[in-house]
GROMACS .gro file of C-alpha atoms in nm:
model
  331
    1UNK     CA    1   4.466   0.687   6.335
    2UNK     CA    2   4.779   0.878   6.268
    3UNK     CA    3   4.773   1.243   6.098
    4UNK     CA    4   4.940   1.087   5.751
    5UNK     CA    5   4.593   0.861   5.807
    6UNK     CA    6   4.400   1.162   5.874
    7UNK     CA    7   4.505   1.354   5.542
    8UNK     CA    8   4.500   1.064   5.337
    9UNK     CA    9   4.119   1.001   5.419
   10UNK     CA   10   4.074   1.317   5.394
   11UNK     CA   11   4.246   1.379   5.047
   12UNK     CA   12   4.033   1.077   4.898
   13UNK     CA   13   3.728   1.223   5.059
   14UNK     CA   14   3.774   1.570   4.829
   15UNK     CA   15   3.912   1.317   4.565
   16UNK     CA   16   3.560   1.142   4.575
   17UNK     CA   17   3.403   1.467   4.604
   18UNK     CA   18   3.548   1.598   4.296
   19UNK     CA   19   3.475   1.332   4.101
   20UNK     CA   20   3.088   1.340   4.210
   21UNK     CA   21   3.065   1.660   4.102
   22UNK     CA   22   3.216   1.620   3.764
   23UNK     CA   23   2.963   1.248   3.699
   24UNK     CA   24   2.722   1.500   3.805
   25UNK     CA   25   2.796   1.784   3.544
   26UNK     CA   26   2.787   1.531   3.303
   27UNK     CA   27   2.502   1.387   3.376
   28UNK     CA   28   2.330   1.780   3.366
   29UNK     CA   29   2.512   1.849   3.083
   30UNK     CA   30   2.357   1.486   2.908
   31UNK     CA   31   2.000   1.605   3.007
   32UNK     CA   32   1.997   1.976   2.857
   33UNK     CA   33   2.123   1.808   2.577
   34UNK     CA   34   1.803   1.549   2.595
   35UNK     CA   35   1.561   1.852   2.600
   36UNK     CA   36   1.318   2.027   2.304
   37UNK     CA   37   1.104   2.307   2.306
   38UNK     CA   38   0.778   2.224   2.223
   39UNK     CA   39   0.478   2.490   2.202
   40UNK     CA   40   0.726   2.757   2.390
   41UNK     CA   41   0.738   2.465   2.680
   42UNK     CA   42   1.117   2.306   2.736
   43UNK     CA   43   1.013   1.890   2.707
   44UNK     CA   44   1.270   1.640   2.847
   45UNK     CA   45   1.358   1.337   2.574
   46UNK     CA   46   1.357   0.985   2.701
   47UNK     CA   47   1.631   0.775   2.682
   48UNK     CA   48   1.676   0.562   2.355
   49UNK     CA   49   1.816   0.220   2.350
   50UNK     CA   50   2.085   0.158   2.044
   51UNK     CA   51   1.961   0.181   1.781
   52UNK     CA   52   1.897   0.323   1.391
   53UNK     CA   53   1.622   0.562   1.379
   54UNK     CA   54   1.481   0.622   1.066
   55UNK     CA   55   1.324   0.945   1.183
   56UNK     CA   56   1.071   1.133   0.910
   57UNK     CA   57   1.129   1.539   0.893
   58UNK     CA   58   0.897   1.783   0.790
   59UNK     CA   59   0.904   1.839   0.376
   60UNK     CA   60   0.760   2.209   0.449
   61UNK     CA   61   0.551   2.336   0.699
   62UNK     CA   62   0.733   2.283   1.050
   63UNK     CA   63   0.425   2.199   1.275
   64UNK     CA   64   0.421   1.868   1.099
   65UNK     CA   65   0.707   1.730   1.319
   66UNK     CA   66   0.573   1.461   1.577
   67UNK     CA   67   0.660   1.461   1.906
   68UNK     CA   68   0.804   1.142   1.898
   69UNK     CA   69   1.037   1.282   1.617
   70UNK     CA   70   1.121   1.528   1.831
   71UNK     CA   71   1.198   1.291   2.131
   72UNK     CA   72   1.411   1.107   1.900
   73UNK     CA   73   1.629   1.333   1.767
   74UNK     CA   74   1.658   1.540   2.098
   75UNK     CA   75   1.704   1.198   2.311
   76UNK     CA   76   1.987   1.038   2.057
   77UNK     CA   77   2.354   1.052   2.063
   78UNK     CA   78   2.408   1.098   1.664
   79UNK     CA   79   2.178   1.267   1.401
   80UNK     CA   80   2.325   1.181   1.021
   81UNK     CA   81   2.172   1.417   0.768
   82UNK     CA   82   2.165   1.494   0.421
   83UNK     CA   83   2.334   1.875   0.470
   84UNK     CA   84   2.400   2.019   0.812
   85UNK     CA   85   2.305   2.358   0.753
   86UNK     CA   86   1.972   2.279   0.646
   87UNK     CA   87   1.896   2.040   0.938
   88UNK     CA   88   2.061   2.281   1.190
   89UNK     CA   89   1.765   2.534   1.097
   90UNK     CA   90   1.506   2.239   1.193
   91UNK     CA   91   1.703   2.154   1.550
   92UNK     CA   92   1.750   2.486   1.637
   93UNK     CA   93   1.331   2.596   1.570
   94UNK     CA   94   1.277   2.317   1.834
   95UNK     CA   95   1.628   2.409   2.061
   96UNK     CA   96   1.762   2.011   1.983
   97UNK     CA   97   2.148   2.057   2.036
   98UNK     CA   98   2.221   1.699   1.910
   99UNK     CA   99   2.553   1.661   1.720
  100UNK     CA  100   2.529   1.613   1.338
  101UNK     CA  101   2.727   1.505   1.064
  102UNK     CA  102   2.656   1.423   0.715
  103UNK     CA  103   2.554   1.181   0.510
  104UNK     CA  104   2.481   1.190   0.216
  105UNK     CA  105   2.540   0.974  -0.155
  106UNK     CA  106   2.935   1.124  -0.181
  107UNK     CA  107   3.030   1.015   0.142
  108UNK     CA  108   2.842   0.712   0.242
  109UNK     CA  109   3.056   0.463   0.196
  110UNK     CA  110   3.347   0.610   0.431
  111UNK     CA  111   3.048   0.706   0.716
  112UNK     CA  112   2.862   0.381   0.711
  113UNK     CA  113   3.166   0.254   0.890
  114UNK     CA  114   3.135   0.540   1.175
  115UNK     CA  115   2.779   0.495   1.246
  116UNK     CA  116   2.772   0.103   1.226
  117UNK     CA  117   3.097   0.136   1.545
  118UNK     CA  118   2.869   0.438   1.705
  119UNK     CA  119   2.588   0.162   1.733
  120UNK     CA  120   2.898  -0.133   1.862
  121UNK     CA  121   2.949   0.140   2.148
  122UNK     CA  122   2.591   0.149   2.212
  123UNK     CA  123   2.493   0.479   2.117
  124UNK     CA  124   2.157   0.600   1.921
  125UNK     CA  125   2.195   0.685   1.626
  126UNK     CA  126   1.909   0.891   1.388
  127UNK     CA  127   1.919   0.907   1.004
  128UNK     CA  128   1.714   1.226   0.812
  129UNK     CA  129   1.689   1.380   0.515
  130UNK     CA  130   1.686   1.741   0.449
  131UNK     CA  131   1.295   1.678   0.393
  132UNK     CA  132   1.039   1.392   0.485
  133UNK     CA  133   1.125   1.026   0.504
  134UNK     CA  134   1.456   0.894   0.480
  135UNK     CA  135   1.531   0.658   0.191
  136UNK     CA  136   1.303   0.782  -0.093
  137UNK     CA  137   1.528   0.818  -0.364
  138UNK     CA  138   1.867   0.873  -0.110
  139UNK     CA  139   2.134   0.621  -0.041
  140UNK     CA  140   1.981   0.531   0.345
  141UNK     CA  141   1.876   0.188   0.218
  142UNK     CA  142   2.249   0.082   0.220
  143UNK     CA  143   2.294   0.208   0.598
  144UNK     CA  144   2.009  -0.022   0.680
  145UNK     CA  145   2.104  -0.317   0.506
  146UNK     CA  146   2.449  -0.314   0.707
  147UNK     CA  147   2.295  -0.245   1.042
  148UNK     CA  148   2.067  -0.486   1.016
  149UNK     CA  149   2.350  -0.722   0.894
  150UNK     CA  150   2.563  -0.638   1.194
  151UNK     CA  151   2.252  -0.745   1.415
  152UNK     CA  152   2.175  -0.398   1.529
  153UNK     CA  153   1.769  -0.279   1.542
  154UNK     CA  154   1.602  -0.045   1.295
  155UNK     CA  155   1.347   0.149   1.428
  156UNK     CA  156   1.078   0.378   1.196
  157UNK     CA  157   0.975   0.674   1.313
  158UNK     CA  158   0.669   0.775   1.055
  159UNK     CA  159   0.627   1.127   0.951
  160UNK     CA  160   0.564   1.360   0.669
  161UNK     CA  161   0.639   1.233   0.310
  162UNK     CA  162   0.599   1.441  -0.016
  163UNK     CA  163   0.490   1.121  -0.244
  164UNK     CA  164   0.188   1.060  -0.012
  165UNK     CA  165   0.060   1.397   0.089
  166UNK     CA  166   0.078   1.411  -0.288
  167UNK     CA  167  -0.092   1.109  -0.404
  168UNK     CA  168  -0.410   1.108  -0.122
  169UNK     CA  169  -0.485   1.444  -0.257
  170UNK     CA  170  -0.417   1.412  -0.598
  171UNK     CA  171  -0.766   1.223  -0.690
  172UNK     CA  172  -0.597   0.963  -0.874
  173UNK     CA  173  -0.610   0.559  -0.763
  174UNK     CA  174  -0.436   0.486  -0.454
  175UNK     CA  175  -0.526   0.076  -0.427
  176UNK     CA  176  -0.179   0.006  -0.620
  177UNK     CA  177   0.092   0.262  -0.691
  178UNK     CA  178   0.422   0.271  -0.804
  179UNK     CA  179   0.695   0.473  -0.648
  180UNK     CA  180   0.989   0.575  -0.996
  181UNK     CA  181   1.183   0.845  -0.787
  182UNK     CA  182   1.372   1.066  -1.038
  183UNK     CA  183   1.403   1.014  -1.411
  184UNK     CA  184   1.756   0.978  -1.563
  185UNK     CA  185   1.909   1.323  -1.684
  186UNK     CA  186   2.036   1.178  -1.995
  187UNK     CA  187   1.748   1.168  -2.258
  188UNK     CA  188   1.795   0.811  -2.392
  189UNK     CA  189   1.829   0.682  -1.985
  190UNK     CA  190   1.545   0.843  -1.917
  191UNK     CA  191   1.335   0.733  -2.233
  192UNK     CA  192   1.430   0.368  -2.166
  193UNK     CA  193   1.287   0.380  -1.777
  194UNK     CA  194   1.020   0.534  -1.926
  195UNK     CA  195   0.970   0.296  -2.178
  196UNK     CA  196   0.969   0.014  -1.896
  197UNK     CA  197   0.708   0.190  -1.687
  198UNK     CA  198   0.461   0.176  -1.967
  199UNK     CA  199   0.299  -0.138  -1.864
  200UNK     CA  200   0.307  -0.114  -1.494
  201UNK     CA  201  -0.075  -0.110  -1.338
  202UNK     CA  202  -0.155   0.186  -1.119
  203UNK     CA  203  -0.066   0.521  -1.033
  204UNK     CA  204   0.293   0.637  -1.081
  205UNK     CA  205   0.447   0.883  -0.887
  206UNK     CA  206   0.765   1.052  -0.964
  207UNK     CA  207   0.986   1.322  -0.835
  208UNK     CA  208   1.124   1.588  -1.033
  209UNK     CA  209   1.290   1.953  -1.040
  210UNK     CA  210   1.043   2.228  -1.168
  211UNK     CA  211   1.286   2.357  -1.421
  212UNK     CA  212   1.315   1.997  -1.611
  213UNK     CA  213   0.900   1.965  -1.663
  214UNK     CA  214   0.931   2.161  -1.999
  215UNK     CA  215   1.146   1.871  -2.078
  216UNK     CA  216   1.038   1.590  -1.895
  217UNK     CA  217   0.685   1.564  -1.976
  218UNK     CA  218   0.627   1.576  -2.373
  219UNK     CA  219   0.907   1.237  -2.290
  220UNK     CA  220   0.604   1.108  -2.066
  221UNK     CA  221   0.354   1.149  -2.301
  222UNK     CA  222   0.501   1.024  -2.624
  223UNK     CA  223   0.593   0.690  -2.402
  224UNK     CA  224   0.322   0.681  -2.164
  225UNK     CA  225   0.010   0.841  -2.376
  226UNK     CA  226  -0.068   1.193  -2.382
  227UNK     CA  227  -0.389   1.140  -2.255
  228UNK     CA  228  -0.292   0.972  -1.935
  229UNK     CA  229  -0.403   1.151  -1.648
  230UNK     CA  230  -0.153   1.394  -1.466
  231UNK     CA  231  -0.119   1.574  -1.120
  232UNK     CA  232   0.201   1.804  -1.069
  233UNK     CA  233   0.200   1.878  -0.704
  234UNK     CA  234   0.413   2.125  -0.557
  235UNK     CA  235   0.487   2.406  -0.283
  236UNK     CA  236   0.315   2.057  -0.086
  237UNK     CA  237   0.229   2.201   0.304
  238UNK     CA  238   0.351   2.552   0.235
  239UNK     CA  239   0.137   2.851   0.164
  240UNK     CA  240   0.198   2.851  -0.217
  241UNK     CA  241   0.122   2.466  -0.220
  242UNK     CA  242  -0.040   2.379  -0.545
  243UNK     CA  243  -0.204   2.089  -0.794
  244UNK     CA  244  -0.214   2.157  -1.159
  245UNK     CA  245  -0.404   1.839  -1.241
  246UNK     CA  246  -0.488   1.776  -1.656
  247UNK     CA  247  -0.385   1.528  -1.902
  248UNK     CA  248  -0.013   1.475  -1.987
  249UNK     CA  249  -0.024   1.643  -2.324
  250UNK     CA  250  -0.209   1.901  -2.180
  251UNK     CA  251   0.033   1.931  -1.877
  252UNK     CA  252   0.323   1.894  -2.129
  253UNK     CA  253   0.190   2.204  -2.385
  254UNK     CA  254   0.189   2.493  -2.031
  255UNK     CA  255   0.514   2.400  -1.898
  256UNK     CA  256   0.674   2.402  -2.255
  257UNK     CA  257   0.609   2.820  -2.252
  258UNK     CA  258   0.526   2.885  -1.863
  259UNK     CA  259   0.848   3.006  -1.618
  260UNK     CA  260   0.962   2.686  -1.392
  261UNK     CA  261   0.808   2.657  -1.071
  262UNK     CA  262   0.967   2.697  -0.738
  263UNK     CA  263   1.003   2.403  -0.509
  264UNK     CA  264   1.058   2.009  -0.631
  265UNK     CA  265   0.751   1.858  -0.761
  266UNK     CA  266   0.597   1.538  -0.760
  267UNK     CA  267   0.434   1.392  -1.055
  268UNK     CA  268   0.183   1.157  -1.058
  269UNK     CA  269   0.023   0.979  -1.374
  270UNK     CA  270  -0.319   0.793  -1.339
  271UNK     CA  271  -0.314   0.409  -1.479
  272UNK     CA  272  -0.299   0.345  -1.785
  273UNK     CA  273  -0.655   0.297  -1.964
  274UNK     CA  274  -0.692  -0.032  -2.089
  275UNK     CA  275  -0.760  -0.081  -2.448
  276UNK     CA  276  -1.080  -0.235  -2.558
  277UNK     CA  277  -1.037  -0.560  -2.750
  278UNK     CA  278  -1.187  -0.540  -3.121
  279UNK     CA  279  -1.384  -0.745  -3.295
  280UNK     CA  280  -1.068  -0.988  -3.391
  281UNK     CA  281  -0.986  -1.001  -3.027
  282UNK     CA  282  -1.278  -1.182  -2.939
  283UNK     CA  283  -1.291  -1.386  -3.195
  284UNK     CA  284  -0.948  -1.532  -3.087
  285UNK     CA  285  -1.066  -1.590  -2.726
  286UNK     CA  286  -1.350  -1.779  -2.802
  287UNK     CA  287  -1.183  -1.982  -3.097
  288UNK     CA  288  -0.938  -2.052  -2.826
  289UNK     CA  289  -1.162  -2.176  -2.564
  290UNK     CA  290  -1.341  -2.418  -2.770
  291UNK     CA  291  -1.057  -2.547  -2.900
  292UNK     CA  292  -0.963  -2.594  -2.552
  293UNK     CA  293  -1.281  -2.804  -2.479
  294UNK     CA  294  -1.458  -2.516  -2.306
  295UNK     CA  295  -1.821  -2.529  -2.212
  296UNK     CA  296  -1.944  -2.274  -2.476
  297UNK     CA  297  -2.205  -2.086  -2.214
  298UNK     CA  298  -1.930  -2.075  -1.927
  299UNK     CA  299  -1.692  -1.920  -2.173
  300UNK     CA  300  -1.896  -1.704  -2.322
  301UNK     CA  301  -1.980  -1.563  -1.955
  302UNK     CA  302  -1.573  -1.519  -1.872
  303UNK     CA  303  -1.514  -1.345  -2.163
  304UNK     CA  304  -1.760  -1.109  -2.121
  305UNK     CA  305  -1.653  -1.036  -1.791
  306UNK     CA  306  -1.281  -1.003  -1.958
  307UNK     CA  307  -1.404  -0.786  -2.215
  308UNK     CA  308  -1.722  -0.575  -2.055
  309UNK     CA  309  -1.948  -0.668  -2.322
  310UNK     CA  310  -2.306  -0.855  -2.243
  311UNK     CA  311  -2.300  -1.213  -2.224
  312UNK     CA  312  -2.559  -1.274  -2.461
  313UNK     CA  313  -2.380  -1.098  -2.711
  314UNK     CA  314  -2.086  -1.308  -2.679
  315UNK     CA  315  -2.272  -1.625  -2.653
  316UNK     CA  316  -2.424  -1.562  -3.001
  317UNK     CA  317  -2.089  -1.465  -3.162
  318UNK     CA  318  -1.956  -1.796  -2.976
  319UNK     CA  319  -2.223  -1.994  -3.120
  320UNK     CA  320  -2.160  -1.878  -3.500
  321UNK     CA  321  -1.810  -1.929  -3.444
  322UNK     CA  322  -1.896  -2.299  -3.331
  323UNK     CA  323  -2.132  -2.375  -3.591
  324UNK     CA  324  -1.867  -2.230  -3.825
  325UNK     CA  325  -1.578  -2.454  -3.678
  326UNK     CA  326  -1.809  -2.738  -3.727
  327UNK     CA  327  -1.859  -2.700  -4.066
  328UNK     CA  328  -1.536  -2.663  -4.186
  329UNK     CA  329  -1.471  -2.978  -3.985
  330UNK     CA  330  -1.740  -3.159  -4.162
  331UNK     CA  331  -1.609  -3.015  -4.529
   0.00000   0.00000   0.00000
């Protein structure tokens, strides 16, 4: 081998070198970036296929993070959040250096597009909110649609959420609820949703700023019933956390005077209790079933049921009724 041999091997060797070194301050550089503190202990994040994580953040108290939240957001390539400075305080408490940018109901529609070619290139990508679970009553739901469109996988990572720390400790039902978000602002918005809500079985739960209540809830109880039952939950996980549980007039008369509460508030209203049919009612059911060719003993037992009266009792009103029909049919 000549010496212009010599060099040259010897040029590609430092060459090779080099670029070693630099893959392998990458690659160091990757991993701190992959790491979390957790319980004063530095914790290294797996590696996360591509993917959208729907990733739940605390909605007060910090120790309610999980750790595979944590892994998540320290382990992914892109975190999109509601407000940057709010979820910078949450990285930095657990020393996650993973870039953010926002997203957020004014800029959705121009980021969608970013994320959806982040996830093409085959990066991770993590959605939050500045508190609890993604997509309550924020614009997320659209990001999903179009990744799932596009073919790309959706994973949930469950955390804290305000509307259910709220409802399993409010006392009210929990077999069937439904979730209204936030009212309307404008008065006859609002009174029209409300309006529609009025028949809905089960518990409703609703999410609201403090300083509208005064407002907000007489509105509630002239469409809903002022003696619906009513939890206001606030403060929820913090040390001021609170449930001011009464009826809805009730609720409505102390916020109408008292100074608004700090912190957004979740409101949740009992179902609605039904009405007992009269006397009239009844009537109409059974005239109805024997006109229908009903077996007067079997329908006098489902209509007690219906109506929570004693089957006896209905079977003699069914029988006068009967006897009644008959002799105006004979007249």
């Amino acid at each position: 081998m000549n010496e212009t041999d010599k060099n040259a091997h010897a040029d590609d060797a430092d060459g090779s070198s080099l670029a070693a070194l630099k893959e392998e301050l990458q690659d160091a550089g990757d991993t701190a970036r992959r790491d979390f503190i957790l319980l004063g202990a530095k914790q290294r994040a797996p590696s996360l296929a591509s993917a959208l994580y729907i990733v739940a953040t605390p909605i007060g108290n910090l120790k309610d993070m999980t750790v595979r939240a944590l892994e998540t957001l320290a382990g992914c390539d892109i975190i999109a959040c509601e407000d940057t400075r709010v979820s910078r305080k949450l990285l930095t408490h657990y020393g996650i250096h993973t870039r953010l940018i926002t997203y957020h109901e004014h800029n959705a529609d121009k980021q969608r597009p970013y994320l959806l070619n982040a996830l093409e290139e085959g990066k991770a990508v993590a959605l939050i909110s500045d508190a609890g679970t993604p997509l309550l009553s924020d614009p997320g739901y659209k990001l999903v649609a179009d990744m799932l469109d596009a073919g790309h996988n959706v994973v949930p990572i469950p955390g804290a959420s305000a509307m259910l720390s709220a409802l399993v400790a409010s006392g009210l039902p929990t077999d069937q609820i439904h979730f209204a978000g936030f009212l309307p602002q404008k008065a006859g918005a609002r009174s029209r949703k409300l309006a529609d809500l009025k028949n809905i079985p089960g518990t409703l739960v609703f999410y609201e700023s403090p300083r509208r209540l005064g407002a907000v809830l007489p509105v509630m109880a002239e469409h809903l019933g002022a003696g619906r039952q009513v939890v206001i939950a606030r403060e929820l996980t913090k040390k001021f956390e609170e449930f001011h549980r009464g009826t809805l007039g009730e609720l409505a008369e102390h916020y109408a005077t008292a100074d608004a509460p700090r912190g957004e508030a979740v409101v949740l209203l009992g179902p609605a209790e039904e009405e007992a049919p009269d006397d009239g009612d009844i009537d109409a059911m059974i005239i109805k079933g024997l006109s229908e060719g009903h077996h007067i003993k079997a329908l006098s037992g489902e209509i007690a049921q219906k109506v929570g009266a004693k089957k006896n009792d209905i079977y003699k009103r069914a029988q006068s009724l009967k006897d009644a029909m008959a002799d105006k049919d004979k007249a």
